[in-house]
Short mmCIF file of C-alpha atoms in Angstrom, two decimals:
data_model
loop_
_atom_site.label_atom_id
_atom_site.label_comp_id
_atom_site.label_asym_id
_atom_site.label_seq_id
_atom_site.Cartn_x
_atom_site.Cartn_y
_atom_site.Cartn_z
CA MET A 1 -48.03 -5.57 -19.29
CA LEU A 2 -48.56 -4.64 -15.65
CA VAL A 3 -45.82 -5.79 -13.30
CA LYS A 4 -47.29 -8.16 -10.75
CA GLY A 5 -47.24 -6.79 -7.24
CA SER A 6 -46.45 -3.21 -8.20
CA GLU A 7 -49.83 -1.83 -7.25
CA LYS A 8 -50.56 -2.81 -3.68
CA ARG A 9 -53.68 -1.68 -1.95
CA ILE A 10 -53.07 -3.18 1.47
CA PHE A 11 -50.66 -1.37 3.77
CA THR A 12 -49.23 -1.89 7.21
CA VAL A 13 -49.91 1.21 9.31
CA ALA A 14 -48.48 -0.08 12.59
CA PRO A 15 -46.83 -3.38 13.52
CA HIS A 16 -50.19 -4.64 14.73
CA ALA A 17 -52.53 -2.91 12.27
CA GLY A 18 -53.20 -2.84 8.56
CA MET A 19 -55.33 -0.94 6.11
CA ALA A 20 -57.01 -1.85 2.79
CA LEU A 21 -58.12 0.79 0.29
CA THR A 22 -60.74 1.25 -2.34
CA GLY A 23 -61.75 4.15 -4.58
CA LEU A 24 -59.20 6.80 -5.43
CA LEU A 25 -56.06 5.00 -4.33
CA ALA A 26 -53.99 8.17 -4.27
CA ASP A 27 -56.38 9.61 -1.70
CA GLY A 28 -56.30 6.34 0.17
CA ARG A 29 -52.53 6.39 0.35
CA GLN A 30 -52.70 9.78 2.09
CA ILE A 31 -55.01 8.26 4.65
CA VAL A 32 -52.48 5.48 5.17
CA ASN A 33 -49.74 8.06 5.77
CA SER A 34 -51.82 9.91 8.33
CA CYS A 35 -52.72 6.64 9.97
CA ARG A 36 -49.05 5.72 10.27
CA ASP A 37 -48.25 9.09 11.83
CA GLU A 38 -51.11 8.75 14.26
CA ALA A 39 -50.04 5.29 15.39
CA GLN A 40 -46.45 6.37 15.83
CA GLN A 41 -47.37 9.49 17.81
CA TYR A 42 -49.55 7.46 20.10
CA LYS A 43 -46.71 5.02 20.73
CA ARG A 44 -44.36 7.89 21.52
CA PHE A 45 -46.77 9.51 23.95
CA TYR A 46 -48.38 6.53 25.65
CA GLY A 47 -45.52 4.06 25.40
CA GLN A 48 -47.72 1.35 23.92
CA ALA A 49 -49.28 0.26 20.64
CA ILE A 50 -52.38 2.20 19.70
CA PRO A 51 -55.53 0.12 20.35
CA GLY A 52 -57.60 -0.56 17.25
CA LYS A 53 -60.59 1.43 18.40
CA MET A 54 -58.46 4.49 19.21
CA LEU A 55 -56.82 4.39 15.79
CA ASN A 56 -60.25 4.07 14.25
CA GLN A 57 -61.51 7.09 16.19
CA ARG A 58 -58.55 9.22 15.18
CA ILE A 59 -58.61 8.33 11.51
CA SER A 60 -62.37 8.85 11.36
CA SER A 61 -61.97 12.32 12.89
CA TYR A 62 -59.20 13.11 10.44
CA ILE A 63 -61.23 12.03 7.43
CA GLN A 64 -64.31 13.86 8.70
CA TYR A 65 -62.36 17.10 8.95
CA PHE A 66 -62.16 17.28 5.19
CA THR A 67 -65.94 17.49 4.98
CA LEU A 68 -65.99 20.69 7.02
CA HIS A 69 -64.18 23.16 4.80
CA ASP A 70 -64.85 24.14 1.22
CA SER A 71 -61.17 24.73 0.57
CA VAL A 72 -60.57 20.98 0.63
CA ARG A 73 -62.44 18.01 -0.79
CA PRO A 74 -63.32 14.83 1.04
CA PHE A 75 -61.15 11.76 0.56
CA GLY A 76 -62.35 9.66 -2.35
CA SER A 77 -61.54 6.42 -0.64
CA SER A 78 -63.11 4.04 1.85
CA VAL A 79 -60.74 2.12 4.04
CA ILE A 80 -60.85 -1.05 6.06
CA LEU A 81 -58.75 -1.02 9.22
CA ALA A 82 -57.67 -4.28 10.82
CA SER A 83 -55.90 -4.47 14.15
CA TYR A 84 -54.86 -6.90 16.84
CA ASP A 85 -54.31 -5.54 20.32
CA LYS A 86 -54.71 -6.60 23.94
CA SER A 87 -58.48 -6.71 23.54
CA GLY A 88 -58.15 -9.06 20.57
CA PRO A 89 -58.80 -8.55 16.87
CA GLY A 90 -60.58 -5.46 15.57
CA LEU A 91 -62.08 -4.66 12.19
CA TYR A 92 -63.33 -1.21 11.21
CA MET A 93 -64.49 0.43 8.03
CA ILE A 94 -64.27 4.20 7.51
CA GLU A 95 -66.15 6.00 4.75
CA PRO A 96 -65.30 9.38 3.18
CA SER A 97 -67.88 11.01 5.44
CA GLY A 98 -65.84 9.97 8.45
CA VAL A 99 -68.50 7.55 9.67
CA SER A 100 -67.10 4.26 10.87
CA TYR A 101 -68.31 1.10 12.51
CA GLY A 102 -66.72 -2.02 13.91
CA TYR A 103 -67.43 -5.20 12.01
CA ARG A 104 -67.11 -8.97 12.08
CA ALA A 105 -66.88 -8.87 8.32
CA VAL A 106 -67.09 -6.03 5.83
CA ALA A 107 -66.69 -5.35 2.14
CA ILE A 108 -65.97 -2.15 0.23
CA GLY A 109 -65.60 -1.39 -3.44
CA GLN A 110 -67.58 -1.93 -6.61
CA GLU A 111 -69.05 -5.33 -5.81
CA LYS A 112 -69.44 -4.82 -2.09
CA GLN A 113 -73.11 -5.77 -2.00
CA VAL A 114 -72.49 -9.16 -3.58
CA ALA A 115 -69.49 -9.71 -1.34
CA LYS A 116 -71.48 -8.81 1.78
CA THR A 117 -74.14 -11.32 0.84
CA GLU A 118 -71.51 -14.01 0.53
CA LEU A 119 -69.84 -13.01 3.78
CA GLU A 120 -73.09 -13.36 5.67
CA ASN A 121 -72.90 -17.11 5.17
CA LEU A 122 -69.79 -17.41 7.32
CA ASP A 123 -69.86 -18.49 10.95
CA PHE A 124 -67.85 -15.87 12.77
CA THR A 125 -67.79 -17.67 16.07
CA THR A 126 -65.81 -20.66 14.85
CA ILE A 127 -63.96 -19.62 11.71
CA THR A 128 -60.15 -19.65 11.95
CA SER A 129 -57.74 -17.24 10.25
CA ARG A 130 -56.71 -19.81 7.64
CA GLU A 131 -60.29 -20.73 6.87
CA ALA A 132 -61.16 -17.06 6.52
CA VAL A 133 -58.31 -16.62 4.03
CA MET A 134 -59.74 -19.36 1.86
CA GLU A 135 -63.29 -18.07 2.13
CA ILE A 136 -62.22 -14.57 1.12
CA ALA A 137 -60.30 -15.95 -1.85
CA LYS A 138 -63.39 -17.83 -2.97
CA ILE A 139 -65.54 -14.73 -2.66
CA ILE A 140 -63.12 -12.50 -4.55
CA TYR A 141 -62.90 -14.96 -7.41
CA LYS A 142 -66.64 -15.44 -7.40
CA ILE A 143 -67.58 -11.80 -7.71
CA HIS A 144 -64.99 -11.01 -10.34
CA ASP A 145 -66.71 -10.68 -13.67
CA ASP A 146 -64.43 -11.84 -16.47
CA VAL A 147 -66.31 -9.85 -19.05
CA LYS A 148 -66.69 -6.47 -17.36
CA ASP A 149 -63.65 -6.33 -15.10
CA LYS A 150 -59.98 -6.28 -15.94
CA GLU A 151 -57.66 -9.08 -14.98
CA PHE A 152 -57.08 -9.07 -11.25
CA GLU A 153 -54.41 -10.03 -8.79
CA LEU A 154 -55.41 -11.35 -5.40
CA GLU A 155 -53.76 -9.56 -2.48
CA LEU A 156 -54.30 -10.92 1.02
CA SER A 157 -52.98 -9.88 4.40
CA TRP A 158 -53.72 -10.85 7.95
CA VAL A 159 -53.06 -9.89 11.53
CA CYS A 160 -53.80 -12.71 13.93
CA ALA A 161 -52.39 -15.05 16.53
CA GLU A 162 -50.72 -17.05 13.79
CA SER A 163 -48.82 -13.99 12.57
CA ASN A 164 -47.90 -13.23 16.20
CA GLY A 165 -50.07 -10.15 16.24
CA LYS A 166 -48.14 -8.59 13.34
CA HIS A 167 -49.85 -7.29 10.25
CA GLU A 168 -48.29 -8.79 7.13
CA HIS A 169 -49.16 -10.07 3.69
CA ILE A 170 -49.91 -13.77 3.97
CA PRO A 171 -47.07 -16.19 3.27
CA GLU A 172 -46.38 -17.01 -0.40
CA ASP A 173 -47.46 -20.63 -0.12
CA LEU A 174 -50.72 -19.72 1.57
CA LEU A 175 -51.41 -17.14 -1.13
CA ALA A 176 -50.77 -19.73 -3.82
CA GLU A 177 -53.17 -22.08 -2.10
CA ALA A 178 -55.76 -19.32 -1.75
CA ASN A 179 -55.55 -18.60 -5.47
CA LYS A 180 -55.92 -22.28 -6.22
CA VAL A 181 -58.90 -22.68 -3.92
CA GLY A 182 -60.53 -19.59 -5.38
CA LYS A 183 -60.18 -20.85 -8.95
CA GLN A 184 -61.30 -24.37 -8.06
CA ASN A 185 -64.37 -23.10 -6.31
CA LEU A 186 -65.23 -21.02 -9.35
CA GLU A 187 -64.90 -23.97 -11.67
CA ALA A 188 -66.99 -26.11 -9.39
CA ASP A 189 -69.67 -23.44 -9.47
CA GLN A 190 -69.59 -23.23 -13.23
CA PHE A 191 -70.34 -26.90 -13.46
CA GLY A 192 -73.51 -26.24 -11.55
CA SER A 193 -72.66 -27.55 -8.13
CA ASP A 194 -74.46 -26.56 -4.98
CA GLU A 195 -74.61 -22.78 -4.47
CA GLU A 196 -73.93 -23.10 -0.75
CA MET A 197 -70.41 -22.10 0.30
CA GLU A 198 -68.42 -24.66 2.16
CA ILE A 199 -67.42 -23.66 5.60
CA PHE B 1 6.77 17.07 52.38
CA PHE B 2 6.27 18.91 55.67
CA LEU B 3 5.17 22.11 53.91
CA SER B 4 2.63 20.39 51.70
CA HIS B 5 1.15 18.63 54.73
CA LEU B 6 0.62 22.02 56.40
CA GLN B 7 -0.94 23.47 53.29
CA ARG B 8 -3.40 20.59 53.04
CA ASN B 9 -4.81 21.39 56.45
CA MET B 10 -5.39 25.00 55.56
CA GLY B 11 -8.81 26.31 54.69
CA PRO B 12 -9.71 28.37 51.62
CA ASP B 13 -7.32 31.17 52.62
CA GLN B 14 -4.12 31.14 54.62
CA TYR B 15 -5.77 32.43 57.81
CA THR B 16 -8.85 30.17 57.98
CA HIS B 17 -7.13 27.40 59.87
CA THR B 18 -6.20 29.55 62.82
CA LYS B 19 -9.39 31.62 62.73
CA LYS B 20 -11.61 28.62 63.42
CA MET B 21 -9.78 27.76 66.64
CA GLY B 22 -10.95 30.52 68.95
CA THR B 23 -13.54 32.86 67.48
CA LEU B 24 -17.25 33.14 68.26
CA PRO B 25 -19.79 32.41 65.48
CA THR B 26 -21.09 35.44 63.60
CA LYS B 27 -24.80 36.26 63.61
CA GLN B 28 -25.04 35.06 60.04
CA GLU B 29 -23.43 31.76 60.88
CA ALA B 30 -25.81 31.25 63.80
CA GLU B 31 -28.92 32.05 61.80
CA GLY B 32 -27.74 29.81 58.98
CA HIS B 33 -28.71 26.79 61.07
CA ALA B 34 -32.34 27.91 61.13
CA ASP B 35 -32.86 26.64 57.58
CA TRP B 36 -36.28 25.34 58.46
CA LYS B 37 -37.67 28.81 58.00
CA ASP B 38 -36.80 28.94 54.33
CA ALA B 39 -36.03 25.45 53.19
CA GLU B 40 -38.11 23.65 50.62
CA HIS B 41 -40.58 20.98 51.81
CA ARG B 42 -38.99 17.61 51.30
CA MET B 43 -40.21 14.15 51.81
CA GLY B 44 -37.19 12.24 53.16
CA THR B 45 -39.40 9.24 53.08
CA SER B 46 -39.67 5.54 53.02
CA ILE B 47 -42.00 4.33 50.28
CA MET B 48 -42.64 0.97 48.70
CA ALA B 49 -45.03 -0.94 46.51
CA VAL B 50 -45.34 -4.71 46.24
CA GLN B 51 -47.20 -6.91 43.77
CA PHE B 52 -49.15 -9.83 45.19
CA LYS B 53 -51.50 -12.39 43.74
CA GLY B 54 -54.39 -10.29 42.47
CA GLY B 55 -53.19 -6.76 43.18
CA VAL B 56 -50.64 -4.46 44.77
CA VAL B 57 -49.92 -3.04 48.20
CA LEU B 58 -48.50 0.47 48.41
CA GLY B 59 -47.02 1.85 51.61
CA ALA B 60 -45.37 5.03 52.88
CA ASP B 61 -44.27 6.78 56.04
CA SER B 62 -45.78 10.15 56.89
CA ARG B 63 -42.95 12.61 57.54
CA THR B 64 -42.55 15.82 55.52
CA THR B 65 -39.60 17.99 56.51
CA THR B 66 -38.40 21.51 55.83
CA GLY B 67 -34.76 21.20 56.78
CA SER B 68 -34.84 19.52 60.18
CA TYR B 69 -38.35 20.68 61.14
CA ILE B 70 -41.13 18.17 60.55
CA ALA B 71 -43.65 20.30 58.70
CA ASN B 72 -46.23 17.52 58.56
CA ARG B 73 -45.97 14.37 60.68
CA VAL B 74 -49.06 12.75 59.25
CA SER B 75 -48.60 13.38 55.51
CA ASP B 76 -50.28 11.24 52.91
CA LYS B 77 -47.66 10.26 50.37
CA LEU B 78 -49.92 7.79 48.62
CA THR B 79 -51.72 9.70 45.92
CA SER B 80 -54.43 8.50 43.63
CA VAL B 81 -54.08 9.24 39.92
CA HIS B 82 -57.00 7.08 38.89
CA ASP B 83 -59.57 4.68 40.37
CA ARG B 84 -57.16 1.79 40.63
CA ILE B 85 -53.81 3.50 40.14
CA TYR B 86 -51.84 5.12 42.94
CA CYS B 87 -48.38 6.58 43.21
CA CYS B 88 -45.95 6.83 46.13
CA ARG B 89 -44.19 10.19 46.23
CA SER B 90 -40.68 10.95 47.48
CA GLY B 91 -38.36 13.93 47.03
CA SER B 92 -39.71 17.41 46.69
CA ALA B 93 -43.30 17.63 47.90
CA ALA B 94 -44.13 20.42 45.46
CA ASP B 95 -42.59 18.67 42.46
CA THR B 96 -44.32 15.36 43.10
CA GLN B 97 -47.67 17.00 43.75
CA ALA B 98 -47.43 18.98 40.52
CA VAL B 99 -46.40 15.96 38.48
CA SER B 100 -49.09 13.69 39.89
CA ASP B 101 -51.74 16.36 39.26
CA ILE B 102 -50.71 16.51 35.60
CA VAL B 103 -50.71 12.73 35.31
CA ARG B 104 -54.15 12.59 36.88
CA TYR B 105 -55.41 14.99 34.24
CA TYR B 106 -53.87 13.03 31.36
CA LEU B 107 -55.28 9.76 32.65
CA ASP B 108 -58.70 11.32 33.01
CA VAL B 109 -58.75 12.42 29.37
CA HIS B 110 -57.26 9.15 28.16
CA SER B 111 -59.76 6.96 29.99
CA ALA B 112 -62.63 9.09 28.67
CA GLN B 113 -61.38 8.60 25.11
CA MET B 114 -60.76 4.90 25.57
CA GLY B 115 -64.05 4.30 27.34
CA GLU B 116 -62.31 2.07 29.87
CA ALA B 117 -59.95 2.26 32.82
CA PRO B 118 -56.34 3.08 31.91
CA GLU B 119 -53.51 0.61 32.32
CA VAL B 120 -50.98 1.06 35.10
CA HIS B 121 -48.30 0.99 32.42
CA THR B 122 -49.88 4.05 30.80
CA ALA B 123 -49.82 5.99 34.08
CA ALA B 124 -46.20 4.99 34.61
CA THR B 125 -45.32 6.13 31.08
CA PHE B 126 -46.87 9.55 31.75
CA PHE B 127 -44.85 9.89 34.94
CA GLN B 128 -41.73 8.87 33.14
CA LYS B 129 -42.26 11.35 30.33
CA LEU B 130 -42.66 14.22 32.76
CA CYS B 131 -39.81 13.18 35.04
CA TYR B 132 -37.35 12.58 32.21
CA ASP B 133 -38.18 15.61 30.07
CA ASN B 134 -37.94 17.88 33.11
CA LYS B 135 -35.17 16.01 34.86
CA ASN B 136 -33.06 19.13 35.42
CA ALA B 137 -35.84 20.96 37.19
CA LEU B 138 -37.42 18.17 39.20
CA SER B 139 -36.50 16.26 42.30
CA ALA B 140 -39.01 13.45 42.28
CA GLY B 141 -38.73 9.75 43.00
CA ILE B 142 -42.01 8.03 42.25
CA ILE B 143 -43.34 4.50 42.52
CA VAL B 144 -46.51 3.72 40.57
CA GLY B 145 -48.69 0.81 41.62
CA GLY B 146 -52.15 -0.31 40.61
CA TRP B 147 -54.43 -2.86 39.06
CA ASP B 148 -55.75 -3.13 35.51
CA LYS B 149 -57.57 -5.89 33.70
CA HIS B 150 -54.76 -6.61 31.22
CA ASP B 151 -51.80 -7.07 33.57
CA GLY B 152 -53.45 -7.47 36.97
CA GLY B 153 -51.39 -5.90 39.73
CA SER B 154 -48.20 -4.13 38.62
CA VAL B 155 -45.50 -1.91 40.14
CA TYR B 156 -43.32 0.56 38.25
CA CYS B 157 -40.37 2.50 39.69
CA ILE B 158 -39.41 5.94 38.32
CA PRO B 159 -36.26 7.10 40.11
CA LEU B 160 -34.63 10.53 39.89
CA GLY B 161 -33.38 10.54 36.29
CA GLY B 162 -36.68 9.48 34.78
CA ALA B 163 -36.03 5.82 33.99
CA LEU B 164 -38.96 3.43 33.99
CA VAL B 165 -38.58 -0.05 35.40
CA ARG B 166 -41.27 -2.59 36.10
CA GLN B 167 -40.49 -4.66 39.20
CA PRO B 168 -42.33 -7.20 41.34
CA PHE B 169 -41.66 -4.86 44.24
CA ALA B 170 -40.03 -1.43 44.50
CA ILE B 171 -38.69 0.60 47.40
CA GLY B 172 -37.79 4.28 47.39
CA GLY B 173 -36.94 7.35 49.42
CA SER B 174 -34.08 7.94 51.81
CA GLY B 175 -35.29 5.26 54.21
CA SER B 176 -35.26 2.57 51.55
CA THR B 177 -31.48 2.26 51.70
CA PHE B 178 -31.78 0.58 55.07
CA ILE B 179 -34.18 -2.12 54.01
CA TYR B 180 -32.76 -3.49 50.75
CA GLY B 181 -31.48 -6.55 52.57
CA TYR B 182 -34.69 -7.13 54.49
CA CYS B 183 -36.80 -6.84 51.34
CA ASP B 184 -34.58 -9.11 49.25
CA ALA B 185 -34.66 -11.72 52.01
CA ASN B 186 -38.39 -11.60 52.70
CA PHE B 187 -40.10 -10.92 49.39
CA LYS B 188 -41.91 -13.85 47.80
CA GLU B 189 -43.77 -14.01 44.49
CA ASP B 190 -47.56 -14.44 44.67
CA MET B 191 -48.01 -13.65 48.35
CA THR B 192 -51.52 -13.39 49.68
CA ARG B 193 -53.06 -9.99 50.32
CA ASP B 194 -52.43 -10.17 54.07
CA GLU B 195 -48.91 -11.57 53.77
CA CYS B 196 -48.05 -8.75 51.43
CA HIS B 197 -49.57 -6.11 53.69
CA GLU B 198 -47.54 -7.41 56.62
CA PHE B 199 -44.37 -7.46 54.51
CA VAL B 200 -44.84 -3.80 53.59
CA ARG B 201 -45.56 -2.73 57.16
CA ASN B 202 -42.56 -4.58 58.57
CA ALA B 203 -40.21 -3.19 55.96
CA LEU B 204 -41.37 0.39 56.40
CA SER B 205 -41.21 0.11 60.16
CA LEU B 206 -37.57 -0.95 59.92
CA ALA B 207 -36.80 1.90 57.56
CA MET B 208 -38.49 4.44 59.77
CA ALA B 209 -36.58 3.19 62.79
CA ARG B 210 -33.24 3.90 61.15
CA ASP B 211 -33.89 6.88 58.86
CA GLY B 212 -34.15 10.29 60.51
CA SER B 213 -36.08 11.65 57.56
CA SER B 214 -38.79 8.99 57.83
CA GLY B 215 -41.26 8.45 60.63
CA GLY B 216 -44.74 9.03 61.94
CA ILE B 217 -47.43 6.60 60.86
CA ILE B 218 -47.51 3.95 58.17
CA ARG B 219 -50.12 4.55 55.50
CA THR B 220 -50.94 1.69 53.16
CA ALA B 221 -53.26 1.20 50.22
CA ILE B 222 -54.27 -2.17 48.82
CA ILE B 223 -55.47 -2.11 45.21
CA ASP B 224 -57.13 -5.00 43.46
CA GLU B 225 -59.92 -5.77 41.03
CA ASN B 226 -62.53 -4.54 43.50
CA GLY B 227 -60.99 -1.17 44.23
CA VAL B 228 -58.78 0.51 46.79
CA GLU B 229 -58.68 -0.03 50.55
CA ARG B 230 -56.69 2.39 52.71
CA PHE B 231 -55.12 1.70 56.07
CA MET B 232 -53.34 3.73 58.73
CA LEU B 233 -51.06 2.27 61.36
CA PRO B 234 -50.37 4.68 64.23
CA GLY B 235 -46.76 5.28 65.31
CA ASN B 236 -47.19 3.57 68.66
CA GLN B 237 -48.50 0.40 67.02
CA LEU B 238 -45.72 -0.12 64.52
CA PRO B 239 -44.15 -3.59 64.44
CA THR B 240 -41.01 -3.56 66.56
CA PHE B 241 -37.75 -5.35 66.05
CA TYR B 242 -34.45 -5.28 67.88
CA GLU B 243 -34.36 -2.05 69.80
CA ASN B 244 -31.14 -1.18 71.58
#
C-alpha cells in the first residue's frame, strides 16, 4: 500500500554533494538539514563549493556535539556523505559518535557486514560509475532476505563526471537496468552459479 | 541676458567676485595649503599584476603621500597574505593594511582547517567581502595575485566598490590611467616569466613618469609553484622611453 518513491533516504545537500541515511530516519533528516545549512554558509563566506572533507569535518563536529550534553541525545542515524570537488570524488561515513573516515567503499545499516564483504571484491582502481551502479544493485538484491525483510525499493544516486559533478538520483533508465541486473544476478545465484561477482 | 551673465560670474555672495581681485590671503587660507601636516596617508600609486605561463608577476611603485608630501618614497605596496598569495594595495594606506591583515588571518585559519594551501580565489573572495560590506568606510583598491595548484597563476581585481573580477592582467591606482593603452597593446597570453617581468616594469615605469602620485622604485614579486621571488628596481635604473 506504500506509495513508491515517497520515502527517500538519499538527499542532495549541496549541488556537488549527497547524503544517504540509515537508522532513525527522522534524526537523519535533521542531519541533512544541518548539512545543507553548512554547505550554503560556506559558499556564502568563501565564494566556492564546500570541499568534501570540510563538509565531513563540520558535520562530524556537529554530530559529536550531541554526545557532550545530557540535555540532548545523540543522533540515531549513520550517514554516508558523497561529494565531488576539485580534488575529485570523496566518500565519508559518519557515525552517531561523530567519528568519521574517508572510504573507497562503505556500507551502513542492518546488513552492513555482508555488504562490506561483497564490496571488498570490487577493484576500486578501474571501476567506472556505471559499473559501480550495477555492482551496488547486485549487492543490495543479494543481501535482501525475502523472508525476514519487508519488500524493498532500490534507490540509487551518484555524483560523478558523468553527472557533471552534480549529485542526483540516477536516470530512470539506468535505475530500471540496475533493478534488472540485480534481479538477474540473484536468479543466477539461486541456480547455483559461481559465487564470484562479475566485475 | 546681460544681468544673468554677471550673476553667473559671481561667487557665493554678491561681494566675493570683487573681493578676490585685490586682497591678501588670510592666515587661515595660507595655512590651508600645508595639508601635509594633517592629511591621511594615501598611496596614489601605480600597481599591476599579470598572469603568465606558470604563475603571476605583481608590481608596484613605492610612493606614499600625505597631501603633496612624500611620506615614504620606498614603500612596499606588495603585501603577502599567504605563502603564494600577494596583494597590491592602492588608496588609503591604513585601510589597505587593515584589510590585508584581516585577510591574512582568515587565510591562516582556513588553510589550517583545510590542511592545504588556500586558493587565490578564496583570498580574493575574502578581500571582496570586506571591501564590499564596508564600502562606505573604506578607500581601498586591491589587486590579488598568486599561485595555487587548482588554477595555477591567477589575478583578481577588487576596485573601490568591492566588485570582484578575474582578469589575465589587472592595473590599478592613479597611475594606471596612463597605461591602459600600453598594456592593451603589449599584453600577450602565456608570456614567459622574464617577458612578463619586463612587461610589468615597462608599464609601471611609464605610469610613474606621468603620474605625480607615483614614483620612486619599482618593486616586483614573481609567484609560481616554487614560491615567491622579490625584486627591486632603483629609480635611476628604470626603463626610459620618450623623454621631452
